[in-house]
Amino acid sequence: MSEMTAGPGELPGPAGPEASWVSCKRCQAVVYGKRLARSNGICPQCGHCRPLGAWDRLALLADPGSVEPLDLAADAADPLRFVDDKPYPQRIAEARQSTGLVEAVVCCRLRMAGTPAIAAVMDFRFMGGSLSGAVGELITCAAETALAQRLPLLLVTASGGVRMQEGVIGLMQMAKTAQALHQLDEAGLPTVCLVTDPTYGGVAASFAMLGDVVVAEPGARLGFAGPRVIAQTIKQELPAGFQTAEFLLDRGFLDLICPRPALRHRIGRLLAIGTRRDAVPPAPVEGGAYTVVRDPGLLPERRAWEAVRRARNVARPTTSDYLSMILDDFEELHGDRAGGDCPAIIGGVGRLGGTPLVVIGHEKGHTTRELDRRNYGMPGPAGYRKAARLLRLAAKWGLPVLTLVDTPGAYPGVDAEEQGQATAIAENLRLMGSLPVPVVTVITGEGCSGGALGIAVADRVLIMENAVYTVISPEGCAAILWRDAAAAPTAAQALRVDARSLLELGVVEAVIPEPPGGAEADHAAAAAALRAAVHAELADLAGLDQSRLVAQRRARFRRFGSSRRPDEAVLIPTEGGSW
């Protein structure tokens, strides 16, 4: 019997006649080799993913018949004339003989769910998938091919790190490949990295973690220092589950974990959105096709405290509720890539009426358990940094942004302050002010303080009829100024937090009417109204060039608190770019 997994340099090849029965190293189940092959190397007992060779991986990921190997030259070199128990060139020759590969990476052109792309797929069987000068050259050439052909790049990693036999020449490939990916960033071309087991060392610390989106297979291990290195250098043992995909997703280093059978569809969808393939520009909405209120006089007067209570109703649709109803498809992306993934902010990419976009929103939940898990919609710094990462993704991919606001405020805890809550919010304000794509914000429930504004610096700000927007909670204001929290209704009235008042103040452009009984009474009707309003605003903004878009957004916020007339606040360039 062969094993489904093996140590570095010992990865078995595909099961063949000599390995008709395979033992799963995780659960010890004995599986018939042909059955294992039919299941794409997934153990039917425990779901463990057996490592795949590069060509097996391509058969899994690529549309049938779409793989075209790239004609790239990268000769193996022996810069150090390295010898351990055998000369390095002999090791290369043996690896080629055993795998049928020229090097530890296969580069090709392919299609994934119909979307064309360039791919570089590593193979751990070839000297542990180590990063050599030739491997670095091939990956860099693949990136340059993607740049020249204006195609997205898919990187599939499986590596123990830099190839030691090439010393510092191998080390330099980390910088070389990182620079190649940065060129794709500058060109606005999508990059997706698929992390497979194992991915360590110089590969993990370079191109594996530099994709716009980082996907991992279940159970894949990733880290800079592997368990054996840690044990030998600092005599420290790793806890169970450390460096697994699940561990890293919880800590914000991965966007998502995808089951092996779904990889082609989900990565293909990401690439299609990132390249705006099959995108349908938002069409102008004919009069009467949707309804928003822009005249405060058309809205009934109501006591502000009533609006606060309505906005806080836990039965109102959450961001995830709205996204499930207004988007044609949605892929949630996780993490701030800096050690956190705050559950109080969710975001990702999707399509609204055929228009690809980035969506970000506060998430509260409905039940006590959900509210607790989402921290009652109060984000920490990781939430705002996750939002910032998605905003930068929108700028790179050229996608409009929709943000949904529903929060009692940013989390005020000690750990949030220690992790830089104020800095995270401030950086978002600056980032959103200069984002070169359209931004639409809808206040769907509570919009409280900087915690709300941190994702609400937009070209158009709309508000649901029973939502509120305020600098501080009425209870907080009452406790500070009235010295009595019971004065919250009075404070709410003084703060003018309701939709009608906010429209009068010019803080919002329009109010989205809610169905009878409010959004909490009819989620579908509320979502339909929100979808129509957002679609109309995006259609109106779609014709503006980047410079005018940013100038108008800055002018919008410049006028608040200014004694100047709005048209005197700032110069706005014309469509031709003159001022």
Coordinates of C-alpha atoms in Angstrom, one line a residue:
M1 CA 0.0 0.0 0.0
S2 CA 1.0 3.6 -0.6
E3 CA 0.1 6.5 1.6
M4 CA -2.1 9.4 0.7
T5 CA 0.3 11.8 2.3
A6 CA 4.0 11.7 2.8
G7 CA 6.8 13.9 4.2
P8 CA 8.8 16.4 2.2
G9 CA 10.3 14.9 -1.0
E10 CA 8.3 11.7 -0.5
L11 CA 5.0 12.6 -2.1
P12 CA 3.6 9.6 -4.0
G13 CA 2.5 9.9 -7.5
P14 CA -1.0 9.1 -8.8
A15 CA -2.3 5.7 -7.8
G16 CA -1.5 3.1 -10.4
P17 CA -1.5 -0.7 -10.8
E18 CA 1.3 -0.9 -8.2
A19 CA -0.8 1.0 -5.7
S20 CA -4.3 -0.4 -6.3
W21 CA -5.1 0.1 -2.6
V22 CA -4.2 3.3 -0.8
S23 CA -4.1 4.0 2.9
C24 CA -5.2 7.4 4.2
K25 CA -2.6 8.7 6.6
R26 CA -5.1 10.7 8.5
C27 CA -7.9 8.2 9.2
Q28 CA -6.0 5.0 8.1
A29 CA -9.0 4.0 5.9
V30 CA -8.0 1.7 3.0
V31 CA -9.4 3.0 -0.3
Y32 CA -9.3 1.4 -3.7
G33 CA -7.0 3.4 -5.9
K34 CA -9.4 3.8 -8.8
R35 CA -12.1 5.1 -6.5
L36 CA -9.7 7.6 -5.0
A37 CA -8.8 8.8 -8.5
R38 CA -12.5 9.2 -9.4
S39 CA -12.9 11.4 -6.2
N40 CA -10.0 13.7 -7.2
G41 CA -7.8 12.3 -4.4
I42 CA -10.3 12.9 -1.6
C43 CA -10.6 10.3 1.0
P44 CA -14.2 9.1 1.1
Q45 CA -14.0 8.4 4.8
C46 CA -12.6 11.6 6.3
G47 CA -12.4 14.1 3.4
H48 CA -8.6 14.4 3.5
C49 CA -7.2 15.8 0.3
R50 CA -4.4 13.8 -1.2
P51 CA -1.7 16.0 -2.9
L52 CA -2.1 16.1 -6.6
G53 CA 0.6 16.4 -9.3
A54 CA 0.6 19.4 -11.6
W55 CA -1.1 17.7 -14.5
D56 CA -3.7 16.1 -12.2
R57 CA -4.3 19.5 -10.7
L58 CA -4.8 21.1 -14.1
A59 CA -7.3 18.4 -15.1
L60 CA -9.3 19.3 -12.0
L61 CA -9.1 23.1 -12.5
A62 CA -9.2 23.7 -16.2
D63 CA -12.2 23.4 -18.6
P64 CA -11.8 20.2 -20.7
G65 CA -9.5 20.7 -23.6
S66 CA -8.5 24.3 -22.7
V67 CA -4.9 23.7 -21.4
E68 CA -2.1 25.0 -23.6
P69 CA 1.4 24.7 -22.2
L70 CA 3.4 27.9 -22.4
D71 CA 6.6 27.7 -24.4
L72 CA 8.9 29.1 -21.8
A73 CA 12.7 28.5 -21.5
A74 CA 14.2 28.1 -18.0
D75 CA 17.3 25.9 -18.0
A76 CA 18.3 24.2 -14.7
A77 CA 21.5 25.6 -13.4
D78 CA 24.0 24.6 -10.7
P79 CA 25.3 28.0 -9.5
L80 CA 27.0 26.6 -6.4
R81 CA 28.3 23.3 -7.9
F82 CA 26.5 21.8 -5.0
V83 CA 27.1 18.3 -3.7
D84 CA 25.6 16.6 -0.6
D85 CA 25.5 12.8 -0.9
K86 CA 25.1 13.2 -4.7
P87 CA 25.7 16.1 -7.1
Y88 CA 22.8 18.5 -7.6
P89 CA 22.5 17.9 -11.3
Q90 CA 22.0 14.2 -10.6
R91 CA 19.1 15.1 -8.2
I92 CA 17.6 17.2 -11.0
A93 CA 17.9 14.3 -13.5
E94 CA 16.3 11.9 -11.0
A95 CA 13.4 14.2 -10.3
R96 CA 12.8 14.6 -14.0
Q97 CA 12.9 10.9 -14.5
S98 CA 10.5 10.1 -11.6
T99 CA 7.9 12.9 -12.4
G100 CA 8.1 13.4 -16.1
L101 CA 8.4 17.1 -15.5
V102 CA 11.2 19.6 -16.5
E103 CA 10.9 21.5 -13.2
A104 CA 8.7 21.9 -10.2
V105 CA 6.2 24.1 -11.9
V106 CA 4.0 23.8 -15.0
C107 CA 2.9 27.0 -16.8
C108 CA 0.0 27.1 -19.2
R109 CA -2.9 29.0 -20.7
L110 CA -6.3 27.7 -19.7
R111 CA -9.9 28.5 -19.1
M112 CA -11.7 28.1 -15.8
A113 CA -15.5 28.1 -16.0
G114 CA -15.1 29.9 -19.4
T115 CA -12.7 32.6 -18.2
P116 CA -9.3 32.6 -19.9
A117 CA -6.2 32.8 -17.6
I118 CA -2.5 32.1 -17.3
A119 CA -1.6 29.5 -14.7
A120 CA 1.5 28.4 -12.9
V121 CA 1.0 25.1 -11.0
M122 CA 3.6 23.7 -8.7
D123 CA 4.3 20.0 -8.2
F124 CA 5.6 18.9 -4.8
R125 CA 6.9 15.6 -6.2
F126 CA 9.7 17.5 -8.0
M127 CA 12.3 18.0 -5.2
G128 CA 9.6 19.1 -2.7
G129 CA 8.3 21.8 -5.1
S130 CA 11.3 23.8 -4.1
L131 CA 11.8 27.3 -5.4
S132 CA 14.9 27.3 -7.7
G133 CA 16.2 29.8 -10.2
A134 CA 14.4 27.9 -13.0
V135 CA 11.1 27.8 -11.0
G136 CA 11.3 31.5 -10.2
E137 CA 12.0 32.2 -13.8
L138 CA 9.1 30.2 -15.1
I139 CA 6.7 31.8 -12.6
T140 CA 8.0 35.3 -13.5
C141 CA 7.6 34.5 -17.2
A142 CA 4.1 33.3 -16.6
A143 CA 3.3 36.6 -14.9
E144 CA 4.8 38.5 -17.7
T145 CA 2.8 36.5 -20.2
A146 CA -0.4 37.4 -18.3
L147 CA 0.7 41.0 -18.4
A148 CA 1.4 41.0 -22.1
Q149 CA -1.9 39.2 -22.9
R150 CA -4.0 41.2 -20.3
L151 CA -5.1 38.0 -18.6
P152 CA -5.5 37.1 -15.0
L153 CA -2.9 34.9 -13.3
L154 CA -3.6 31.8 -11.2
L155 CA -0.8 30.5 -9.0
V156 CA -1.1 27.0 -7.4
T157 CA 1.4 26.4 -4.6
A158 CA 2.9 23.2 -3.2
S159 CA 6.4 23.7 -1.9
G160 CA 8.8 23.2 1.0
G161 CA 10.4 26.5 0.3
V162 CA 13.6 27.7 -1.5
R163 CA 15.8 25.1 -3.0
M164 CA 18.8 24.9 -0.7
Q165 CA 21.1 23.5 -3.4
E166 CA 21.0 26.9 -5.1
G167 CA 21.6 29.0 -2.0
V168 CA 21.1 32.7 -2.3
I169 CA 20.2 32.4 -6.0
G170 CA 17.1 30.5 -4.9
L171 CA 16.5 33.1 -2.2
M172 CA 16.5 35.9 -4.8
Q173 CA 13.5 34.3 -6.5
M174 CA 11.3 35.4 -3.6
A175 CA 11.9 39.1 -4.5
K176 CA 11.8 38.3 -8.3
T177 CA 8.4 36.7 -8.2
A178 CA 7.0 39.3 -5.8
Q179 CA 8.0 42.0 -8.2
A180 CA 6.3 40.2 -11.1
L181 CA 3.1 40.1 -9.1
H182 CA 3.4 43.8 -8.3
Q183 CA 3.5 44.6 -12.1
L184 CA 0.2 42.8 -12.4
D185 CA -1.1 45.0 -9.5
E186 CA 0.0 48.1 -11.4
A187 CA -1.8 46.9 -14.5
G188 CA -5.0 46.1 -12.7
L189 CA -4.9 42.4 -13.6
P190 CA -6.4 39.9 -11.2
T191 CA -4.3 37.4 -9.4
V192 CA -5.6 34.4 -7.5
C193 CA -3.4 32.1 -5.4
L194 CA -4.6 28.6 -4.5
V195 CA -2.7 27.2 -1.5
T196 CA -2.4 23.4 -1.4
D197 CA -0.7 21.2 1.1
P198 CA 2.1 21.9 1.9
T199 CA 3.2 25.5 1.2
Y200 CA 6.1 26.6 3.3
G201 CA 9.2 28.8 3.5
G202 CA 10.1 31.2 0.7
V203 CA 7.1 30.4 -1.4
A204 CA 4.7 31.1 1.5
A205 CA 6.7 34.3 2.2
S206 CA 6.5 35.6 -1.4
F207 CA 4.0 35.0 -4.2
A208 CA 1.7 32.5 -2.4
M209 CA 0.4 35.3 -0.1
L210 CA 0.4 38.1 -2.7
G211 CA -2.6 37.3 -4.7
D212 CA -5.6 39.6 -4.8
V213 CA -7.6 36.5 -3.5
V214 CA -5.9 33.7 -1.6
V215 CA -7.9 30.4 -1.6
A216 CA -6.9 27.2 0.2
E217 CA -7.9 23.6 0.1
P218 CA -9.3 22.1 3.3
G219 CA -6.5 21.2 5.7
A220 CA -3.7 22.7 3.6
R221 CA -0.7 23.7 5.7
L222 CA 1.0 27.0 5.1
G223 CA 3.7 28.9 7.1
F224 CA 7.1 30.5 6.9
A225 CA 8.8 28.0 9.2
G226 CA 7.7 24.4 9.1
P227 CA 7.2 22.3 12.1
R228 CA 10.6 20.6 11.8
V229 CA 12.4 23.9 11.5
I230 CA 10.7 25.3 14.5
A231 CA 11.4 22.2 16.6
Q232 CA 15.1 22.2 15.6
T233 CA 15.7 25.9 16.0
I234 CA 13.8 27.0 19.1
K235 CA 12.7 23.6 20.5
Q236 CA 9.0 24.6 20.3
E237 CA 6.3 22.2 19.4
L238 CA 3.3 23.4 17.5
P239 CA -0.3 22.9 18.8
A240 CA -2.7 20.7 16.9
G241 CA -4.2 22.5 13.9
F242 CA -1.5 25.2 13.8
Q243 CA -0.7 26.5 10.3
T244 CA -3.7 24.7 8.7
A245 CA -6.0 26.5 6.3
E246 CA -8.7 26.6 9.0
F247 CA -6.4 28.1 11.5
L248 CA -5.2 30.8 9.0
L249 CA -8.8 31.6 7.8
D250 CA -9.8 32.4 11.4
R251 CA -6.9 34.7 11.7
G252 CA -7.5 36.7 8.5
F253 CA -4.7 35.4 6.3
L254 CA -7.0 33.6 3.8
D255 CA -10.0 34.7 1.8
L256 CA -11.7 31.4 1.7
I257 CA -11.4 27.6 2.0
C258 CA -12.9 25.8 -1.0
P259 CA -13.6 22.1 -1.3
R260 CA -11.7 20.5 -4.1
P261 CA -14.7 19.7 -6.4
A262 CA -15.8 23.3 -6.4
L263 CA -12.5 25.0 -7.2
R264 CA -13.0 25.4 -10.9
H265 CA -16.4 27.0 -10.5
R266 CA -15.5 29.3 -7.6
I267 CA -12.1 30.5 -8.9
G268 CA -13.5 30.8 -12.4
R269 CA -16.2 33.1 -11.0
L270 CA -13.7 35.2 -9.2
L271 CA -11.6 35.6 -12.3
A272 CA -14.7 36.5 -14.3
I273 CA -15.7 39.2 -11.9
G274 CA -12.1 40.5 -11.6
T275 CA -11.8 40.8 -15.4
R276 CA -15.4 42.1 -15.7
R277 CA -16.1 39.3 -18.1
D278 CA -19.7 39.3 -19.3
A279 CA -20.3 42.4 -17.3
V280 CA -23.5 44.3 -18.1
P281 CA -23.1 48.1 -17.5
P282 CA -25.9 49.4 -15.2
A283 CA -28.6 50.8 -17.5
P284 CA -30.4 54.0 -16.6
V285 CA -33.7 53.3 -14.7
E286 CA -36.8 54.7 -16.4
G287 CA -38.9 57.1 -14.4
G288 CA -41.3 55.2 -12.2
A289 CA -39.3 52.0 -12.3
Y290 CA -38.0 52.7 -8.8
T291 CA -38.9 55.2 -6.1
V292 CA -36.7 57.1 -3.7
V293 CA -37.7 60.3 -1.9
R294 CA -35.5 63.4 -2.5
D295 CA -37.9 66.0 -1.1
P296 CA -38.0 66.1 2.7
G297 CA -41.5 67.5 2.5
L298 CA -42.8 64.3 1.1
L299 CA -41.8 62.4 4.2
P300 CA -44.0 62.3 7.3
E301 CA -42.7 63.9 10.5
R302 CA -42.0 61.5 13.3
R303 CA -40.4 61.5 16.6
A304 CA -36.7 60.7 16.3
W305 CA -36.8 58.2 19.2
E306 CA -39.4 56.2 17.3
A307 CA -36.9 56.0 14.4
V308 CA -34.1 54.8 16.7
R309 CA -36.3 52.0 18.1
R310 CA -37.3 51.0 14.6
A311 CA -33.7 51.0 13.3
R312 CA -32.6 48.7 16.2
N313 CA -35.3 46.1 15.6
V314 CA -33.4 42.8 15.3
A315 CA -36.0 41.5 12.8
R316 CA -34.8 44.0 10.2
P317 CA -32.7 42.6 7.3
T318 CA -29.0 42.3 8.0
T319 CA -26.3 42.9 5.4
S320 CA -26.1 39.2 4.7
D321 CA -29.9 39.1 4.3
Y322 CA -29.8 41.9 1.8
L323 CA -26.9 40.5 -0.2
S324 CA -28.6 37.1 -0.5
M325 CA -31.6 38.9 -2.1
I326 CA -30.1 41.7 -4.2
L327 CA -27.0 40.0 -5.7
D328 CA -27.1 37.5 -8.6
D329 CA -24.1 35.8 -7.0
F330 CA -21.7 36.6 -4.1
E331 CA -18.4 35.3 -2.9
E332 CA -17.5 36.3 0.6
L333 CA -13.9 37.2 1.1
H334 CA -12.3 37.1 4.6
G335 CA -9.5 38.6 6.5
D336 CA -7.4 41.7 6.8
R337 CA -4.2 39.8 5.9
A338 CA -2.7 41.1 9.1
G339 CA -3.9 38.7 11.7
G340 CA -7.7 39.3 12.0
D341 CA -11.1 38.7 10.5
C342 CA -13.7 40.7 12.3
P343 CA -17.1 39.0 12.0
A344 CA -18.9 42.4 12.5
I345 CA -18.0 43.4 8.9
I346 CA -18.6 41.1 5.9
G347 CA -17.6 41.7 2.3
G348 CA -16.7 40.2 -1.0
V349 CA -17.5 40.4 -4.7
G350 CA -20.7 39.7 -6.6
R351 CA -23.0 40.9 -9.4
L352 CA -25.9 43.2 -9.2
G353 CA -28.1 42.9 -12.3
G354 CA -25.0 41.8 -14.3
T355 CA -22.7 44.5 -12.9
P356 CA -19.7 43.1 -11.0
L357 CA -19.1 45.0 -7.8
V358 CA -17.5 44.9 -4.3
V359 CA -19.8 44.9 -1.3
I360 CA -19.0 45.6 2.3
G361 CA -21.3 45.9 5.3
H362 CA -21.8 45.7 9.0
E363 CA -23.3 42.4 10.1
K364 CA -25.4 42.1 13.4
G365 CA -27.4 38.9 13.2
H366 CA -30.9 38.2 14.5
T367 CA -30.7 35.7 17.3
T368 CA -28.8 36.2 20.6
R369 CA -26.2 33.7 19.5
E370 CA -25.7 35.5 16.1
L371 CA -25.6 38.9 17.8
D372 CA -22.9 37.7 20.2
R373 CA -20.8 36.1 17.4
R374 CA -21.0 39.2 15.4
N375 CA -20.3 41.4 18.4
Y376 CA -23.6 43.2 17.9
G377 CA -22.3 44.7 14.6
M378 CA -19.5 46.6 16.4
P379 CA -16.3 46.2 14.3
G380 CA -12.8 46.1 15.7
P381 CA -9.7 47.3 13.8
A382 CA -9.5 44.1 11.8
G383 CA -13.0 44.8 10.4
Y384 CA -12.0 48.2 9.1
R385 CA -8.7 46.8 7.7
K386 CA -10.6 44.0 6.0
A387 CA -12.9 46.7 4.5
A388 CA -9.8 48.7 3.4
R389 CA -8.4 45.6 1.7
L390 CA -11.6 45.1 -0.3
L391 CA -11.7 48.8 -1.2
R392 CA -8.2 48.5 -2.7
L393 CA -9.3 45.4 -4.5
A394 CA -12.2 47.4 -6.0
A395 CA -9.8 50.1 -7.1
K396 CA -7.5 47.5 -8.7
W397 CA -10.2 45.6 -10.5
G398 CA -12.1 48.7 -11.5
L399 CA -15.3 47.7 -9.7
P400 CA -17.9 49.9 -8.1
V401 CA -18.5 49.6 -4.3
L402 CA -21.7 49.2 -2.3
T403 CA -21.5 49.6 1.4
L404 CA -24.4 48.8 3.8
V405 CA -24.3 50.5 7.2
D406 CA -25.9 49.1 10.3
T407 CA -23.9 49.5 13.5
P408 CA -24.2 50.9 17.0
G409 CA -20.6 52.1 16.6
A410 CA -17.1 50.8 16.5
Y411 CA -16.2 48.4 19.3
P412 CA -14.9 50.4 22.2
G413 CA -12.9 47.6 24.0
V414 CA -9.4 47.7 25.3
D415 CA -8.2 45.2 22.7
A416 CA -9.6 47.4 19.9
E417 CA -7.7 50.4 21.2
E418 CA -4.5 48.3 21.6
Q419 CA -4.9 47.2 17.9
G420 CA -5.3 50.7 16.6
Q421 CA -9.1 51.3 16.2
A422 CA -8.7 55.0 15.6
T423 CA -6.0 54.5 13.0
A424 CA -8.0 51.9 11.1
I425 CA -11.0 54.1 10.8
A426 CA -8.9 57.2 9.9
E427 CA -7.1 55.3 7.1
N428 CA -10.5 54.2 5.7
L429 CA -11.7 57.8 5.6
R430 CA -8.6 58.8 3.6
L431 CA -8.8 55.8 1.3
M432 CA -12.5 56.1 0.5
G433 CA -12.1 59.8 -0.3
S434 CA -9.7 59.1 -3.2
L435 CA -11.1 55.7 -4.4
P436 CA -11.2 55.9 -8.2
V437 CA -14.4 53.9 -8.6
P438 CA -18.1 54.8 -7.8
V439 CA -19.1 54.3 -4.2
V440 CA -22.7 54.0 -3.0
T441 CA -23.7 53.7 0.7
V442 CA -27.0 52.8 2.1
I443 CA -27.8 53.2 5.9
T444 CA -30.0 50.2 6.5
G445 CA -30.4 50.4 10.3
E446 CA -28.2 52.2 12.8
G447 CA -25.5 54.4 11.5
C448 CA -23.6 55.5 14.6
S449 CA -20.5 57.6 14.8
G450 CA -17.1 57.0 13.2
G451 CA -17.9 53.3 13.2
A452 CA -20.5 54.0 10.5
L453 CA -18.6 56.6 8.6
G454 CA -15.6 54.3 8.4
I455 CA -17.3 52.6 5.4
A456 CA -19.6 55.4 4.3
V457 CA -17.4 58.0 2.5
A458 CA -19.4 57.7 -0.7
D459 CA -20.5 59.5 -3.8
R460 CA -24.1 58.8 -2.9
V461 CA -25.4 58.1 0.6
L462 CA -29.0 56.8 0.8
I463 CA -30.9 55.8 3.9
M464 CA -33.8 53.4 4.5
E465 CA -36.9 55.1 5.7
N466 CA -36.7 53.8 9.3
A467 CA -32.9 54.0 9.7
V468 CA -30.9 56.6 11.6
Y469 CA -27.5 58.3 11.3
T470 CA -25.9 60.0 14.2
V471 CA -22.6 61.2 15.8
I472 CA -23.3 59.3 19.0
S473 CA -26.0 57.1 20.4
P474 CA -28.9 59.1 22.0
E475 CA -28.1 57.3 25.3
G476 CA -24.5 58.4 25.1
C477 CA -25.4 62.0 24.3
A478 CA -28.0 62.1 27.1
A479 CA -25.5 60.7 29.6
I480 CA -22.9 63.3 28.7
L481 CA -24.9 66.4 28.1
W482 CA -28.1 65.8 30.1
R483 CA -26.2 63.7 32.7
D484 CA -29.2 61.3 32.5
A485 CA -29.4 58.4 30.1
A486 CA -33.1 58.4 30.5
A487 CA -33.1 61.6 28.4
A488 CA -32.2 59.6 25.3
P489 CA -35.5 60.5 23.5
T490 CA -34.9 64.1 24.0
A491 CA -31.3 63.8 22.8
A492 CA -32.4 61.9 19.7
Q493 CA -34.8 64.7 18.8
A494 CA -32.1 67.3 19.3
L495 CA -29.6 65.3 17.2
R496 CA -32.0 65.0 14.3
V497 CA -31.1 61.4 13.6
D498 CA -34.2 60.4 11.5
A499 CA -34.2 60.1 7.7
R500 CA -36.3 63.2 7.1
S501 CA -34.0 65.4 9.1
L502 CA -30.9 63.9 7.5
L503 CA -32.4 64.6 4.0
E504 CA -33.0 68.2 5.1
L505 CA -29.4 68.5 6.3
G506 CA -28.1 67.2 3.0
V507 CA -26.3 64.3 4.8
V508 CA -28.1 61.8 2.6
E509 CA -29.1 62.2 -1.1
A510 CA -32.3 60.2 -0.9
V511 CA -34.6 58.1 1.3
I512 CA -35.6 54.6 0.3
P513 CA -39.2 53.9 1.3
E514 CA -39.9 50.8 3.3
P515 CA -42.9 48.4 2.8
P516 CA -45.9 48.7 5.2
G517 CA -44.8 47.6 8.6
G518 CA -41.1 48.4 7.8
A519 CA -38.3 46.4 6.4
E520 CA -38.7 44.0 9.3
A521 CA -42.1 43.0 8.1
D522 CA -41.2 42.3 4.5
H523 CA -37.5 41.5 3.8
A524 CA -38.1 40.8 0.1
A525 CA -39.9 44.1 -0.6
A526 CA -37.3 46.1 1.3
A527 CA -34.5 44.3 -0.6
A528 CA -36.2 45.0 -4.0
A529 CA -36.5 48.7 -3.1
L530 CA -32.8 48.8 -2.1
R531 CA -31.7 46.9 -5.2
A532 CA -33.5 49.3 -7.5
A533 CA -32.2 52.4 -5.8
V534 CA -28.6 51.2 -5.8
H535 CA -28.8 50.1 -9.4
A536 CA -30.1 53.5 -10.4
E537 CA -27.3 55.4 -8.5
L538 CA -24.6 53.1 -10.0
A539 CA -26.0 53.8 -13.5
D540 CA -25.9 57.5 -12.9
L541 CA -22.3 57.4 -11.7
A542 CA -21.1 55.0 -14.4
G543 CA -20.4 57.7 -16.9
L544 CA -18.1 59.8 -14.7
D545 CA -14.3 59.5 -15.3
Q546 CA -12.1 58.9 -12.3
S547 CA -10.9 62.5 -11.7
R548 CA -14.4 63.9 -11.8
L549 CA -15.7 61.1 -9.6
V550 CA -13.1 61.8 -6.9
A551 CA -13.4 65.6 -7.1
Q552 CA -17.2 65.4 -6.7
R553 CA -16.9 63.1 -3.7
R554 CA -14.4 65.4 -2.0
A555 CA -16.7 68.4 -2.8
R556 CA -19.6 66.5 -1.2
F557 CA -17.9 66.2 2.1
R558 CA -16.0 69.6 1.8
R559 CA -19.3 71.5 2.0
F560 CA -20.4 70.2 5.4
G561 CA -19.8 72.9 8.0
S562 CA -18.7 75.4 5.3
S563 CA -20.2 78.8 4.9
R564 CA -19.4 78.7 1.2
R565 CA -22.0 77.9 -1.4
P566 CA -21.6 74.3 -2.5
D567 CA -20.4 75.4 -6.0
E568 CA -17.7 77.5 -4.4
A569 CA -16.3 74.8 -2.1
V570 CA -13.9 73.2 -4.6
L571 CA -13.0 73.2 -8.3
I572 CA -14.3 70.2 -10.2
P573 CA -12.6 69.1 -13.5
T574 CA -14.7 68.9 -16.6
E575 CA -15.0 65.6 -18.5
G576 CA -12.0 66.6 -20.6
G577 CA -9.9 67.0 -17.5
S578 CA -9.6 70.8 -17.4
W579 CA -10.5 72.7 -14.2

